[in-house]
Amino acid sequence: MALSENNMIIMVIMIAVLILLFAFLFGRTTKKIVPIYMAGVNTGDDLTFINSMEGKTEVSLRNWYMEGYFGEFKMNVIGVITTGIVIVVAIGMVAGAMLGGM
Amino acid sequence: MSTIFFLIGFPLIVAIVLLLLKADVARDIIVKISAAVIAAASIYLVVQHFNSGGQYFDVPKAATIGYVMMAIEVVLAIIIIVVGVMKKQYLAPIFALIQTPLLIWFEMGTGHSIEVGYNVYVDRLSMIMVLIIGIIGSLICVYAIGYMKDFQKHHKSAPDRRPYFFFLMFVFLSAMFGLVMSNNLVWMYFFWEITSLCSFFLIGYNGLFHKKENEDKVATRNAFRALVMNLAGGLGFVIGIITLGTTYGTLELNTMLTIGTMGYSVVIPAIFLAFAGITKAAQMPFNSWLLGAMVAPTPTSALLHSSTMVKAGVFLIIKLAPVLGNNVAGIMVALVGGITFLLASFAAISQSNAKKVLAYSTVANLGLIVACGGIGSAEAVWAGIMLIIFHAVTKSLLFLCVGTAEHNIGSRDIEDMDGLFNRMPRLASFMLIGIAGMFLAPFGMLISKWATMVAFVDSGNVILVVIICFGSAATAFYWTKWMGKLSAIMAGREDIQKNVHREETVVHMILSVLTVIVCLGFPSSLRLWSSPICPIPTEQWKPWHCLRTT
């Protein structure tokens, strides 16, 4: 098979570690858990803080989409042109062989 | 052989029954029972042929079946022409007008005198596809019960055409079963075209047969784009059949593969059949139809456009793998697959619409499978088959989760999915399992990508090795982003989980369990998907053979 014996053993170890990891994750700790400091004083529920205007701001996350580097339009144009060339050349070669043989 | 005909015929009967039923309760019961029956029949088929590794069948009255298929193809072509002219989209009718007469001319002429030995068959790869279609396909139909109820609520102005929707889903299942078990290429083409048409009608569900003011023009446009590209592939299929029939006097897939591996060149039919596979699998330059198909209801996206119909395209390419390889066809297929994988993975990074991310990810993974088929070595085919299995299970789970999320939080955008663990904890867990299944160790996709990388390195194709390294790195970007959004705990969100239909939750749970089982069970079930070119004879195969190094 494609994966040799060594790789299979590695995979079995990975699965074992994953299962053991979750076994160790549960349980209580005796350490003191303190509130998080965000961009301001925590209001108590670890999710909102007091901002510089004395109002409450919720924590939010945003993602970086890198439209300039990986934009859909650019990728599609590059893809269509390159694969289009590959397909046209390949089928052209085959069509040439077909018609040349006639 | 009766199981095969049952698998093709039963969903067809259920489809017709569902087309005529208007009552909700009756439809629910029939869909659930049929789904269970289809799944059981698929498993029974696999159990039947597991030890023998597959069989070829001579079908009685094959000529009559052939004529019936020809008649249906003519009817379908007329439907395409009528709908195309009605909507003023003329490219699809033009393709239909070229394709169907061409095939009929061939069938009546040269094809008439070609003896077909075996029309129908089952082998390892077909068994895997049957399991995917039977289990995952049926599960998605069950999910669609709950989903379409919400869909009707959201689209109150549209008439209730759910009977038509379920009719199309079950006809599609029937056609897929026929596709993966046809040895006769003309029969395979017939089922191929039916799947294209089902896809067309399902994508255009909101637009094709509506009155002008209710019509979703985007849906109509995208439906025609999908139809045109799939018909272009169908034209390639027809040319492949004709060249194979005239040059070698055979219409059978297994004969073509035998001829090819014996040393004669079947590159010409192979390249055209591979071209058909490329269009159906939405590879670049044809990927825009899959992206546009995301306007369809989510069960359609899950069934057709990620786990089953596009898998028919890669199924054909993997089947052709023994005759691809170091020839023009193989190089074309491998390059198209690799380039698609790389660029689609990159494009997914910039998308925030969840269904578009899933669509680009699907196109990318299909590109990888296509590239494996193009290389054609035994280990590449093995890696490709693993990719098919793991991708089908995980991607359908993800699509169904996104469908449920969309109906309950009102948005398909990843940016709106933060705090999902507060609002819908069960759904968020399922989605997390799905995302983890797509790129984390030790889930299946990572193992399959590993096997693919080994296969690419062994093939000596440096371009493909570079492509898979950079492409796989890109996948980490977009999945991790989504995972991070899901895992965030946000303030002040209430639990809206109770609005989720029970069918949807049950299907999510089954698919999540399948994701885990398929990963854990993979070493022991290797025998089921060992490469068709496995050097150990089936009778002597033992489980420890999966640990061989040669």
Short mmCIF file of C-alpha atoms in Angstrom, two decimals, chain B residues 34 66 73 102-103 109 116 125 140 171 176 200 231 240 251 259 261 302 396 409 469 475 497 514 519 540 546:
data_model
loop_
_atom_site.label_atom_id
_atom_site.label_comp_id
_atom_site.label_asym_id
_atom_site.label_seq_id
_atom_site.Cartn_x
_atom_site.Cartn_y
_atom_site.Cartn_z
CA SER B 34 -37.03 4.84 1.32
CA GLY B 66 -30.78 0.60 -25.22
CA GLU B 73 -32.46 10.95 -24.48
CA LEU B 102 -24.52 12.60 -33.06
CA LEU B 103 -24.96 9.81 -30.56
CA GLY B 109 -24.84 2.98 -37.54
CA VAL B 116 -21.47 -5.65 -25.86
CA LEU B 125 -14.60 1.35 -6.70
CA ILE B 140 -29.25 14.14 2.66
CA VAL B 171 -34.30 10.43 -9.80
CA MET B 176 -26.04 7.90 -9.93
CA PHE B 200 -29.97 21.98 -13.99
CA LEU B 231 -23.41 19.44 -21.91
CA GLY B 240 -14.97 9.57 -26.81
CA LEU B 251 -18.24 0.13 -26.13
CA ILE B 259 -6.67 -2.75 -24.43
CA THR B 261 -2.91 -1.60 -20.42
CA ALA B 302 -24.67 18.88 -0.41
CA SER B 396 -21.72 16.84 3.00
CA ILE B 409 -29.23 32.69 12.20
CA CYS B 469 2.62 21.68 -0.66
CA THR B 475 -6.25 25.22 3.14
CA GLN B 497 -31.33 25.69 19.00
CA LEU B 514 -19.39 8.54 10.16
CA CYS B 519 -11.14 7.73 9.94
CA GLN B 540 -4.85 -14.33 -0.01
CA CYS B 546 -1.98 -2.96 4.68
#
